[in-house]
């Protein structure tokens, strides 16, 4: 019986079998197109360098090889150091921005805060008008003296009025005023209420902001482009940019400085660059399927209103 | 005065909460506004720092702007920024909504989830990575496209030095990166449409196509209008990564890849035209500001809750 109903419902609600097959094909092709370039780069990174020189980038290379990965791992700590910089910046940056944003958003979400209107406007105005790249550059490098420090990678991305507005809306919809009042009657202070009542209730909102922030830090190369010259402080994405133009970068940083010229010439070049691209992308590839719903949520939660 | 201090003390916990963020806004958003006066100066770097560099540079009035708009650059970067963004907005909207409707009609939710996960991938990649991806297809001697052209006996194309292909390449890459994400966002709002509307339509004998045309699209139109207006508000701002990383900063392509953002960056880092670049940045901010205000005003008329402010 249940099956009959199910069957009926199916006919009623859904497109015909043929149309469904067409739709599946279109969606599958588009989805594959989105993933394909990454697979292609993986294949290139696993191609033998000499084969690459004669055949170019092939979907099915004549000769496979792991040389590129061996080389990347042996060629000193360039990649490792960049990984370290990126992880450090991402972790510290996400924490800093979560702290700044959650505190600010909470204060301006509370009706009892006398200056909430002023600080709301103070944040919103920054979405409307900004000084632009060059004045910001001058403040960060000349006034704050952050050039060639990790703070130049962390601070410029730490706040964002848009996230504040998202989180403020989240607080006001998911934390009932009554709970805060009851906390107050029990004698809890504002900060205690925030820490013990509001934060635990708004974990989904914080997770959304935190993930946006993590992605922003992990993928950032722009601040490194502006502020970082010291090769020891170059994050992953920026390192990929720098080696793009010259493979020399790896050679100079090679742990094995006794490499002869001949050996240098046999270094897998294109393939090792592609291997680095793969290694820089893998953490995202593994992580994003588990977190993607938060990224959709971010926009739907962010029904921003005054 | 005493009342003011009393209020401050009464609100001290909240004030401490906004303080770190307020300091951030002060340094990273408000002080740079002061820095924009460099647009009206002949900028000279001074080793005594930020204030000395600004105050000791000589006033030149509107000269930087006059010079900027007397060159071809101003026209080129404005045209590129506007036309590319227009193409991204229109084509992106059509493709994202079409893909969202398509996904919502799929039978077999497991497969639909797998497709969505695939489509979502480009959103999570940085422009540096996307630049490498593009290179694997467009490389002159090794790229896949030139190899395919070779099978048909065509001459290999110097992709990175021939401007005529780049409008298409940039639009394609931009759509590739954004359509998946946007369609999943639209899909989320299609899922929120009241199912009884479709049931009523089916009882009246409406075909699937009629349902899409008369229920799905009209129900989506508020979010479509709002997303589009917000994008129009940002039409004067280009995606720096797209225009800098994907063409590999190739000089011969500047006529079709230079946008306001890349122009300002090169003024800062390459050509050293600080005053004129700041002027270009200020021009962007002012026009951008007007556009945001106007589009937000329109959004507010349509749906108060979706307005930015």
Coordinates of C-alpha atoms in Angstrom, one line a residue:
Chain A
X1 CA 0.0 0.0 0.0
X2 CA 2.7 2.4 1.0
X3 CA 4.5 1.5 -2.2
X4 CA 1.5 2.4 -4.2
X5 CA 1.2 5.8 -2.6
X6 CA 4.9 6.4 -3.0
X7 CA 4.6 5.4 -6.7
X8 CA 1.6 7.7 -7.2
X9 CA 3.3 10.6 -5.5
X10 CA 6.3 10.1 -7.8
X11 CA 4.3 10.4 -10.9
X12 CA 2.5 13.4 -9.7
X13 CA 5.4 15.4 -8.5
X14 CA 8.2 14.6 -10.8
X15 CA 9.3 15.2 -14.3
X16 CA 9.0 12.3 -16.8
X17 CA 11.6 9.6 -16.9
X18 CA 13.2 10.8 -20.1
X19 CA 13.3 14.4 -19.0
X20 CA 14.8 13.3 -15.7
X21 CA 17.6 11.5 -17.6
X22 CA 18.4 14.7 -19.6
X23 CA 18.4 16.8 -16.4
X24 CA 20.7 14.3 -14.7
X25 CA 23.1 14.4 -17.7
X26 CA 23.2 18.3 -17.7
X27 CA 23.8 18.5 -14.0
X28 CA 26.4 15.7 -14.1
X29 CA 28.3 17.4 -16.9
X30 CA 28.4 20.8 -15.2
X31 CA 29.4 19.2 -11.9
X32 CA 32.2 17.3 -13.7
X33 CA 33.4 20.5 -15.4
X34 CA 33.7 22.1 -12.0
X35 CA 35.9 19.3 -10.7
X36 CA 37.8 18.4 -13.9
X37 CA 40.5 21.1 -13.8
X38 CA 41.6 19.8 -10.4
X39 CA 41.8 16.2 -11.6
X40 CA 43.7 17.4 -14.6
X41 CA 46.3 19.2 -12.5
X42 CA 46.6 16.0 -10.3
X43 CA 47.3 14.0 -13.5
X44 CA 49.9 16.6 -14.7
X45 CA 51.7 16.4 -11.3
X46 CA 51.9 12.6 -11.7
X47 CA 53.3 12.8 -15.2
X48 CA 57.0 12.1 -15.9
X49 CA 58.7 15.4 -16.6
X50 CA 60.4 14.3 -19.9
X51 CA 57.1 12.9 -21.2
X52 CA 55.6 16.3 -20.4
X53 CA 58.2 18.1 -22.5
X54 CA 57.4 16.0 -25.6
X55 CA 53.7 15.4 -25.2
X56 CA 52.5 18.4 -23.2
X57 CA 49.7 18.1 -20.6
X58 CA 47.9 14.9 -21.4
X59 CA 44.8 13.3 -19.8
X60 CA 46.5 9.9 -20.0
X61 CA 50.2 10.4 -19.9
X62 CA 52.6 7.9 -21.6
X63 CA 54.6 7.6 -18.4
X64 CA 53.5 8.2 -14.8
X65 CA 55.9 9.3 -12.1
X66 CA 56.0 10.3 -8.5
X67 CA 59.2 12.3 -8.9
X68 CA 57.5 15.6 -8.5
X69 CA 56.2 14.8 -5.1
X70 CA 59.5 13.3 -4.1
X71 CA 61.2 16.4 -5.2
X72 CA 58.8 18.8 -3.4
X73 CA 59.3 16.9 -0.1
X74 CA 63.1 16.7 -0.5
X75 CA 63.7 20.3 -1.8
X76 CA 64.1 21.8 1.6
X77 CA 61.4 23.3 3.8
X78 CA 59.9 25.9 1.4
X79 CA 56.6 24.1 1.2
X80 CA 56.6 23.1 4.8
X81 CA 57.4 26.6 6.0
X82 CA 54.6 28.1 3.8
X83 CA 52.2 25.5 5.1
X84 CA 53.2 26.5 8.7
X85 CA 52.7 30.2 7.9
X86 CA 49.3 29.6 6.4
X87 CA 48.2 27.3 9.3
X88 CA 49.4 29.7 11.9
X89 CA 47.8 32.7 10.2
X90 CA 44.5 30.8 9.6
X91 CA 44.2 29.6 13.2
X92 CA 45.2 32.8 14.9
X93 CA 43.3 34.9 12.4
X94 CA 40.1 32.9 12.7
X95 CA 40.3 33.1 16.5
X96 CA 41.0 36.8 16.5
X97 CA 38.2 37.6 14.1
X98 CA 35.7 35.4 15.9
X99 CA 36.5 37.2 19.2
X100 CA 36.3 40.7 17.7
X101 CA 33.2 40.0 15.7
X102 CA 31.2 38.1 18.3
X103 CA 31.8 40.7 21.0
X104 CA 31.0 43.6 18.7
X105 CA 27.9 42.0 17.3
X106 CA 26.6 41.0 20.7
X107 CA 27.0 44.5 22.1
X108 CA 25.1 46.1 19.2
X109 CA 22.4 43.4 19.4
X110 CA 21.5 44.3 23.0
X111 CA 18.7 46.8 23.4
X112 CA 20.1 47.8 26.9
X113 CA 23.3 49.1 25.3
X114 CA 22.9 52.8 25.2
X115 CA 25.3 53.4 22.3
X116 CA 24.2 50.5 20.1
X117 CA 22.9 52.8 17.4
X118 CA 26.2 54.7 17.2
X119 CA 28.3 51.5 17.0
X120 CA 25.9 49.9 14.4
X121 CA 26.3 52.9 12.2
X122 CA 30.0 53.0 12.9
X123 CA 30.2 49.5 11.4
X124 CA 27.7 49.8 8.6
X125 CA 29.4 53.0 7.2
X126 CA 32.5 50.9 6.5
X127 CA 30.5 48.8 4.0
X128 CA 29.5 51.9 2.1
X129 CA 32.7 53.8 1.7
X130 CA 36.3 52.8 2.0
X131 CA 39.6 54.6 1.5
X132 CA 40.7 52.1 -1.1
X133 CA 43.9 50.1 -1.5
X134 CA 46.6 52.7 -1.4
X135 CA 45.5 54.7 1.8
X136 CA 45.0 51.3 3.5
X137 CA 48.4 50.3 2.4
X138 CA 49.9 53.5 3.8
X139 CA 48.2 53.0 7.2
X140 CA 49.2 49.4 7.5
X141 CA 52.8 49.8 6.4
X142 CA 53.7 53.3 7.6
X143 CA 51.5 54.0 10.5
X144 CA 51.1 50.6 12.1
X145 CA 54.5 49.3 10.8
X146 CA 53.1 45.8 10.0
X147 CA 55.1 45.3 6.8
X148 CA 56.8 42.0 6.8
X149 CA 55.1 40.7 9.9
X150 CA 52.5 38.0 10.2
X151 CA 50.1 40.6 11.6
X152 CA 49.9 42.1 8.1
X153 CA 48.4 38.8 7.1
X154 CA 46.1 38.5 10.1
X155 CA 44.7 42.0 11.0
X156 CA 43.5 43.3 7.6
X157 CA 41.1 40.3 7.3
X158 CA 40.1 40.2 11.0
X159 CA 36.9 42.3 10.8
X160 CA 34.2 42.7 8.3
X161 CA 31.0 44.7 8.9
X162 CA 29.0 42.2 6.9
X163 CA 29.8 39.3 9.2
X164 CA 28.9 41.5 12.2
X165 CA 25.5 42.1 10.7
X166 CA 25.0 38.4 10.0
X167 CA 25.9 37.5 13.6
X168 CA 23.9 40.3 15.1
X169 CA 20.8 39.0 13.2
X170 CA 21.6 35.5 14.4
X171 CA 21.8 36.6 18.0
X172 CA 18.6 38.5 17.9
X173 CA 16.7 35.6 16.3
X174 CA 18.2 32.6 18.1
X175 CA 18.8 33.9 21.6
X176 CA 15.5 34.8 23.3
X177 CA 15.4 37.9 25.3
X178 CA 13.7 36.0 28.1
X179 CA 16.8 33.8 28.7
X180 CA 19.1 36.8 29.0
X181 CA 16.6 38.4 31.4
X182 CA 16.4 35.3 33.6
X183 CA 20.2 35.3 33.7
X184 CA 20.2 38.8 34.8
X185 CA 17.6 38.1 37.6
X186 CA 19.9 35.3 38.8
X187 CA 22.6 38.0 39.2
X188 CA 24.8 37.2 36.2
X189 CA 26.8 40.1 34.7
X190 CA 26.7 41.1 31.1
X191 CA 29.9 39.4 30.2
X192 CA 29.0 36.2 32.1
X193 CA 25.7 36.1 30.3
X194 CA 27.5 36.5 26.9
X195 CA 30.0 33.8 27.7
X196 CA 27.8 31.2 29.4
X197 CA 24.4 31.7 27.8
X198 CA 24.6 33.6 24.5
X199 CA 27.7 32.0 22.9
X200 CA 26.6 28.3 23.5
X201 CA 23.2 29.2 21.9
X202 CA 24.8 30.8 18.9
X203 CA 27.3 28.1 18.0
X204 CA 25.8 27.5 14.5
X205 CA 26.2 31.2 13.7
X206 CA 29.7 31.3 15.0
X207 CA 30.6 28.2 13.0
X208 CA 29.4 29.9 9.8
X209 CA 31.4 33.0 10.5
X210 CA 34.4 31.0 11.6
X211 CA 34.3 28.9 8.4
X212 CA 34.0 31.9 6.1
X213 CA 36.9 33.4 8.0
X214 CA 39.0 30.2 7.8
X215 CA 38.5 30.0 4.1
X216 CA 39.4 33.7 3.7
X217 CA 42.7 33.2 5.5
X218 CA 43.6 30.0 3.9
X219 CA 43.0 31.4 0.4
X220 CA 44.5 34.8 1.0
X221 CA 47.4 35.9 -1.2
X222 CA 46.5 39.5 -1.6
X223 CA 47.8 40.8 1.7
X224 CA 51.0 38.8 1.2
X225 CA 51.4 40.4 -2.2
X226 CA 51.1 43.9 -0.6
X227 CA 52.9 43.5 2.6
X228 CA 55.3 40.5 2.6
X229 CA 58.8 40.5 1.2
X230 CA 60.5 38.2 3.7
X231 CA 60.6 34.7 2.1
X232 CA 60.2 33.1 5.5
X233 CA 56.8 34.7 6.0
X234 CA 55.2 33.8 2.7
X235 CA 51.9 31.9 3.0
X236 CA 51.0 29.0 0.7
X237 CA 48.9 30.7 -1.9
X238 CA 51.5 33.5 -2.2
X239 CA 54.3 31.0 -2.5
X240 CA 52.5 29.3 -5.4
X241 CA 52.3 32.7 -7.1
X242 CA 56.0 33.4 -6.6
X243 CA 57.2 30.1 -7.9
X244 CA 54.9 30.4 -10.9
X245 CA 57.2 32.9 -12.6
X246 CA 60.4 31.2 -11.5
X247 CA 61.3 27.7 -10.5
X248 CA 64.5 29.3 -9.2
X249 CA 62.7 29.9 -6.0
X250 CA 62.8 26.2 -5.1
X251 CA 66.3 25.8 -6.3
X252 CA 67.6 28.6 -4.1
X253 CA 65.8 27.3 -1.1
X254 CA 66.8 23.7 -1.8
X255 CA 68.2 22.1 1.4
X256 CA 70.7 20.3 -0.8
X257 CA 72.9 23.1 -1.9
X258 CA 75.5 20.7 -3.4
X259 CA 73.2 20.0 -6.3
X260 CA 75.2 20.3 -9.5
X261 CA 74.1 22.2 -12.5
X262 CA 73.3 19.0 -14.3
X263 CA 71.2 17.8 -11.4
X264 CA 69.4 21.2 -11.4
X265 CA 68.5 20.7 -15.0
X266 CA 67.0 17.3 -14.3
X267 CA 64.7 18.7 -11.7
X268 CA 61.0 18.1 -12.5
X269 CA 59.8 21.7 -13.0
X270 CA 56.3 21.9 -14.3
X271 CA 55.3 18.8 -12.5
X272 CA 56.6 19.9 -9.2
X273 CA 54.8 23.2 -9.4
X274 CA 51.6 21.3 -10.2
X275 CA 52.3 19.0 -7.3
X276 CA 52.5 22.0 -5.0
X277 CA 49.2 23.2 -6.3
X278 CA 47.7 19.8 -5.5
X279 CA 49.3 19.8 -2.0
X280 CA 47.9 23.3 -1.3
X281 CA 44.4 22.3 -2.4
X282 CA 44.1 18.9 -0.8
X283 CA 43.1 20.1 2.7
X284 CA 40.2 22.1 1.1
X285 CA 39.2 19.2 -1.1
X286 CA 38.9 16.9 1.9
X287 CA 37.3 19.5 4.2
X288 CA 34.7 21.3 2.2
X289 CA 32.2 18.5 1.6
X290 CA 31.6 18.4 5.3
X291 CA 31.2 22.1 5.8
X292 CA 29.4 23.2 2.6
X293 CA 26.0 23.5 4.3
X294 CA 27.4 26.3 6.6
X295 CA 28.4 28.3 3.5
X296 CA 24.9 28.1 2.2
X297 CA 23.5 28.9 5.6
X298 CA 25.7 32.0 5.8
X299 CA 23.8 33.7 3.1
X300 CA 20.4 32.5 4.3
X301 CA 21.0 33.4 7.9
X302 CA 22.3 36.7 6.7
X303 CA 18.9 38.2 6.1
X304 CA 20.4 41.4 7.2
X305 CA 18.1 44.0 8.8
X306 CA 18.3 47.0 11.0
Chain B
X1 CA 28.7 66.0 31.5
X2 CA 28.3 64.1 34.7
X3 CA 25.3 62.3 33.1
X4 CA 27.5 61.3 30.2
X5 CA 30.1 59.7 32.4
X6 CA 27.4 58.0 34.4
X7 CA 26.1 56.5 31.2
X8 CA 29.6 55.4 30.2
X9 CA 30.1 53.7 33.5
X10 CA 26.7 52.0 33.3
X11 CA 27.5 50.7 29.9
X12 CA 31.1 49.8 30.6
X13 CA 30.9 46.1 29.9
X14 CA 29.3 46.6 26.5
X15 CA 31.7 49.4 25.7
X16 CA 34.6 47.0 26.5
X17 CA 33.0 44.5 24.1
X18 CA 32.9 46.9 21.2
X19 CA 36.2 48.5 21.9
X20 CA 38.6 46.0 20.1
X21 CA 36.3 46.0 17.0
X22 CA 35.9 49.8 17.1
X23 CA 39.7 50.2 17.2
X24 CA 40.0 47.9 14.2
X25 CA 37.4 50.0 12.3
X26 CA 39.2 53.1 13.2
X27 CA 42.6 52.0 11.9
X28 CA 41.5 49.8 8.9
X29 CA 38.4 51.7 7.7
X30 CA 38.4 55.3 9.0
X31 CA 42.1 56.3 8.9
X32 CA 42.4 55.2 5.3
X33 CA 39.6 57.7 4.6
X34 CA 41.9 60.4 5.8
X35 CA 44.6 59.0 3.6
X36 CA 42.5 59.6 0.5
X37 CA 43.5 63.3 0.5
X38 CA 46.7 62.0 -1.1
X39 CA 44.5 62.0 -4.3
X40 CA 44.8 65.8 -4.1
X41 CA 48.5 65.8 -3.5
X42 CA 51.8 65.2 -5.2
X43 CA 52.7 62.2 -3.0
X44 CA 56.2 62.2 -1.6
X45 CA 57.2 59.4 0.7
X46 CA 58.6 60.7 4.0
X47 CA 60.6 58.4 6.3
X48 CA 59.1 60.0 9.3
X49 CA 56.0 58.0 8.6
X50 CA 52.3 58.2 7.6
X51 CA 51.4 61.7 8.8
X52 CA 54.6 63.3 7.6
X53 CA 54.2 61.6 4.2
X54 CA 50.7 63.0 3.9
X55 CA 51.2 66.5 5.4
X56 CA 54.5 67.2 3.7
X57 CA 53.3 66.2 0.2
X58 CA 52.4 69.3 -1.9
X59 CA 48.8 70.1 -2.7
X60 CA 48.0 69.9 -6.4
X61 CA 44.2 70.3 -6.3
X62 CA 42.4 68.3 -9.0
X63 CA 45.5 67.7 -11.1
X64 CA 45.7 64.0 -10.4
X65 CA 42.1 63.6 -11.6
X66 CA 42.6 65.8 -14.6
X67 CA 45.7 63.8 -15.5
X68 CA 43.9 60.5 -14.9
X69 CA 40.9 61.4 -17.1
X70 CA 43.1 62.9 -19.8
X71 CA 44.7 59.4 -20.5
X72 CA 43.0 56.5 -22.2
X73 CA 43.5 54.5 -19.0
X74 CA 40.5 56.0 -17.2
X75 CA 38.2 55.1 -20.1
X76 CA 39.7 51.6 -20.5
X77 CA 39.5 50.6 -16.8
X78 CA 36.0 52.0 -16.4
X79 CA 34.7 50.3 -19.5
X80 CA 36.4 46.9 -18.6
X81 CA 35.1 47.0 -15.0
X82 CA 31.6 47.9 -16.0
X83 CA 31.2 45.6 -19.0
X84 CA 32.7 42.5 -17.3
X85 CA 30.6 43.0 -14.2
X86 CA 27.5 43.4 -16.4
X87 CA 28.3 40.2 -18.2
X88 CA 28.9 38.4 -14.9
X89 CA 25.7 39.6 -13.4
X90 CA 23.4 38.8 -16.4
X91 CA 24.9 35.5 -17.5
X92 CA 25.6 34.4 -13.9
X93 CA 22.0 35.1 -13.0
X94 CA 20.5 33.2 -15.9
X95 CA 22.8 30.2 -15.5
X96 CA 22.5 30.0 -11.7
X97 CA 18.8 30.2 -11.6
X98 CA 18.5 27.7 -14.5
X99 CA 20.8 25.3 -12.7
X100 CA 19.0 25.7 -9.4
X101 CA 15.6 24.9 -11.0
X102 CA 17.2 22.0 -12.8
X103 CA 18.6 20.6 -9.5
X104 CA 15.3 21.1 -7.7
X105 CA 13.5 19.0 -10.4
X106 CA 16.0 16.1 -10.2
X107 CA 14.6 12.7 -9.1
X108 CA 17.1 11.0 -6.9
X109 CA 18.3 13.2 -4.1
X110 CA 21.6 11.4 -3.5
X111 CA 22.8 12.1 -7.0
X112 CA 21.6 15.7 -6.7
X113 CA 23.8 16.1 -3.5
X114 CA 26.8 14.7 -5.3
X115 CA 26.4 17.1 -8.2
X116 CA 26.0 20.0 -5.8
X117 CA 29.2 19.0 -4.0
X118 CA 31.0 19.0 -7.3
X119 CA 29.6 22.4 -8.3
X120 CA 30.6 23.9 -5.0
X121 CA 34.3 23.1 -5.4
X122 CA 35.4 26.2 -7.4
X123 CA 34.0 28.5 -4.8
X124 CA 36.5 27.2 -2.3
X125 CA 39.6 27.7 -4.4
X126 CA 41.8 30.7 -4.4
X127 CA 42.4 32.7 -7.6
X128 CA 46.0 31.5 -7.6
X129 CA 44.9 27.9 -7.9
X130 CA 42.4 28.9 -10.6
X131 CA 45.2 30.7 -12.4
X132 CA 47.1 27.4 -12.5
X133 CA 44.1 25.5 -13.7
X134 CA 43.6 28.0 -16.5
X135 CA 47.3 27.7 -17.4
X136 CA 47.0 23.9 -17.8
X137 CA 44.5 24.5 -20.5
X138 CA 45.9 27.7 -22.1
X139 CA 49.7 27.1 -22.0
X140 CA 51.1 27.8 -25.4
X141 CA 53.3 24.7 -25.9
X142 CA 51.7 22.2 -23.4
X143 CA 48.2 23.3 -22.8
X144 CA 45.3 21.1 -23.5
X145 CA 43.4 23.5 -25.8
X146 CA 46.4 23.9 -28.1
X147 CA 46.8 20.1 -28.2
X148 CA 43.2 19.7 -29.2
X149 CA 43.6 22.4 -31.9
X150 CA 46.6 20.5 -33.1
X151 CA 44.5 17.3 -33.7
X152 CA 42.4 19.4 -36.1
X153 CA 45.5 20.7 -37.7
X154 CA 45.1 24.2 -36.4
X155 CA 48.0 26.4 -35.4
X156 CA 48.6 26.8 -31.7
X157 CA 47.3 30.0 -30.2
X158 CA 49.4 32.3 -28.0
X159 CA 46.7 32.6 -25.4
X160 CA 48.6 34.8 -23.0
X161 CA 49.5 37.4 -25.5
X162 CA 46.5 37.8 -27.7
X163 CA 43.8 40.1 -26.2
X164 CA 41.0 39.1 -28.5
X165 CA 40.2 35.9 -26.6
X166 CA 40.3 37.3 -23.1
X167 CA 36.8 38.7 -22.8
X168 CA 35.4 35.2 -23.4
X169 CA 38.0 33.5 -21.2
X170 CA 37.5 35.8 -18.2
X171 CA 33.7 35.6 -18.5
X172 CA 33.9 31.8 -18.7
X173 CA 36.3 31.5 -15.7
X174 CA 34.3 33.9 -13.6
X175 CA 31.1 31.9 -14.3
X176 CA 32.9 28.6 -13.7
X177 CA 33.8 29.8 -10.3
X178 CA 30.5 31.4 -9.2
X179 CA 27.6 29.6 -10.9
X180 CA 27.8 26.5 -8.7
X181 CA 27.7 28.3 -5.4
X182 CA 25.0 30.8 -6.5
X183 CA 22.8 28.0 -7.8
X184 CA 23.0 26.1 -4.5
X185 CA 22.0 29.4 -2.8
X186 CA 19.0 29.8 -5.1
X187 CA 18.2 26.1 -4.7
X188 CA 17.9 26.7 -0.9
X189 CA 15.2 29.2 -1.5
X190 CA 13.4 27.0 -4.0
X191 CA 13.3 24.4 -1.3
X192 CA 11.6 26.9 0.9
X193 CA 8.7 27.4 -1.5
X194 CA 5.3 26.1 -0.1
X195 CA 4.7 22.7 -1.6
X196 CA 0.9 23.2 -1.6
X197 CA 1.3 25.7 -4.4
X198 CA 2.6 23.0 -6.7
X199 CA -0.1 20.6 -5.5
X200 CA -2.8 23.1 -6.3
X201 CA -1.2 23.7 -9.7
X202 CA -1.1 20.0 -10.5
X203 CA -4.8 19.6 -9.6
X204 CA -5.5 22.3 -12.1
X205 CA -3.5 20.3 -14.6
X206 CA -0.5 22.6 -14.9
X207 CA 2.5 21.0 -16.7
X208 CA 6.0 21.0 -15.1
X209 CA 7.1 23.9 -17.3
X210 CA 4.0 25.9 -16.4
X211 CA 4.7 25.3 -12.7
X212 CA 8.3 26.5 -13.1
X213 CA 7.2 29.6 -15.0
X214 CA 4.2 30.5 -12.8
X215 CA 5.3 29.4 -9.4
X216 CA 9.1 28.8 -9.0
X217 CA 10.3 31.9 -10.9
X218 CA 7.8 34.3 -9.4
X219 CA 8.5 33.0 -5.9
X220 CA 12.2 33.3 -6.5
X221 CA 12.0 36.8 -7.9
X222 CA 12.4 38.8 -4.7
X223 CA 15.8 37.1 -3.9
X224 CA 16.8 37.3 -7.6
X225 CA 16.1 41.1 -7.6
X226 CA 17.9 41.6 -4.3
X227 CA 21.0 39.6 -5.2
X228 CA 21.1 41.4 -8.6
X229 CA 20.7 44.9 -7.1
X230 CA 23.4 44.2 -4.5
X231 CA 25.7 43.1 -7.4
X232 CA 24.8 46.2 -9.3
X233 CA 25.8 48.2 -6.2
X234 CA 29.2 46.6 -6.5
X235 CA 29.5 47.0 -10.2
X236 CA 32.4 49.5 -9.9
X237 CA 34.5 47.0 -8.0
X238 CA 36.2 44.2 -9.9
X239 CA 37.4 40.9 -8.6
X240 CA 41.1 41.6 -8.4
X241 CA 42.1 38.0 -8.3
X242 CA 40.3 37.1 -11.5
X243 CA 41.9 40.0 -13.5
X244 CA 45.3 39.6 -12.0
X245 CA 45.9 35.9 -11.5
X246 CA 44.1 34.3 -14.5
X247 CA 45.8 36.4 -17.2
X248 CA 49.2 36.0 -15.3
X249 CA 49.7 39.7 -15.2
X250 CA 50.5 39.6 -18.9
X251 CA 51.3 43.2 -20.2
X252 CA 50.0 42.6 -23.7
X253 CA 46.6 41.8 -22.4
X254 CA 46.1 45.0 -20.3
X255 CA 43.7 46.5 -22.8
X256 CA 41.1 43.9 -22.0
X257 CA 42.2 42.8 -18.5
X258 CA 43.0 46.1 -16.8
X259 CA 40.2 47.0 -14.4
X260 CA 40.1 49.8 -11.8
X261 CA 41.4 47.5 -9.0
X262 CA 44.4 46.2 -11.0
X263 CA 45.2 49.7 -12.2
X264 CA 45.3 51.0 -8.6
X265 CA 47.5 48.1 -7.6
X266 CA 50.0 48.7 -10.4
X267 CA 50.1 52.3 -9.5
X268 CA 51.1 51.4 -6.0
X269 CA 53.6 48.6 -6.8
X270 CA 54.8 49.0 -10.3
X271 CA 54.6 52.5 -11.8
X272 CA 54.7 54.4 -8.5
X273 CA 52.0 56.8 -9.6
X274 CA 50.7 57.1 -6.0
X275 CA 48.7 60.3 -6.4
X276 CA 47.0 59.3 -9.6
X277 CA 46.2 55.8 -8.4
X278 CA 44.7 57.1 -5.2
X279 CA 42.6 59.4 -7.3
X280 CA 41.4 56.4 -9.3
X281 CA 40.6 54.6 -6.1
X282 CA 38.7 57.6 -4.8
X283 CA 36.8 57.8 -8.1
X284 CA 35.9 54.1 -7.6
X285 CA 34.8 54.7 -4.0
X286 CA 32.6 57.7 -4.8
X287 CA 30.9 56.2 -7.7
X288 CA 30.6 52.9 -5.9
X289 CA 29.1 54.7 -2.9
X290 CA 26.4 56.3 -5.0
X291 CA 25.6 53.0 -6.7
X292 CA 25.3 51.2 -3.3
X293 CA 23.1 53.8 -1.9
X294 CA 20.8 53.9 -4.9
X295 CA 20.6 50.1 -5.2
X296 CA 20.0 49.7 -1.5
X297 CA 17.2 52.3 -1.7
X298 CA 15.6 50.2 -4.5
X299 CA 16.1 47.0 -2.5
X300 CA 14.4 48.7 0.5
X301 CA 11.4 49.6 -1.6
X302 CA 11.0 46.0 -2.7
X303 CA 11.8 44.2 0.5
X304 CA 12.7 46.1 3.7
X305 CA 14.3 43.1 5.4
X306 CA 16.8 42.4 2.6
X307 CA 18.2 45.9 2.5
X308 CA 21.8 46.2 3.7
X309 CA 20.8 49.1 6.0

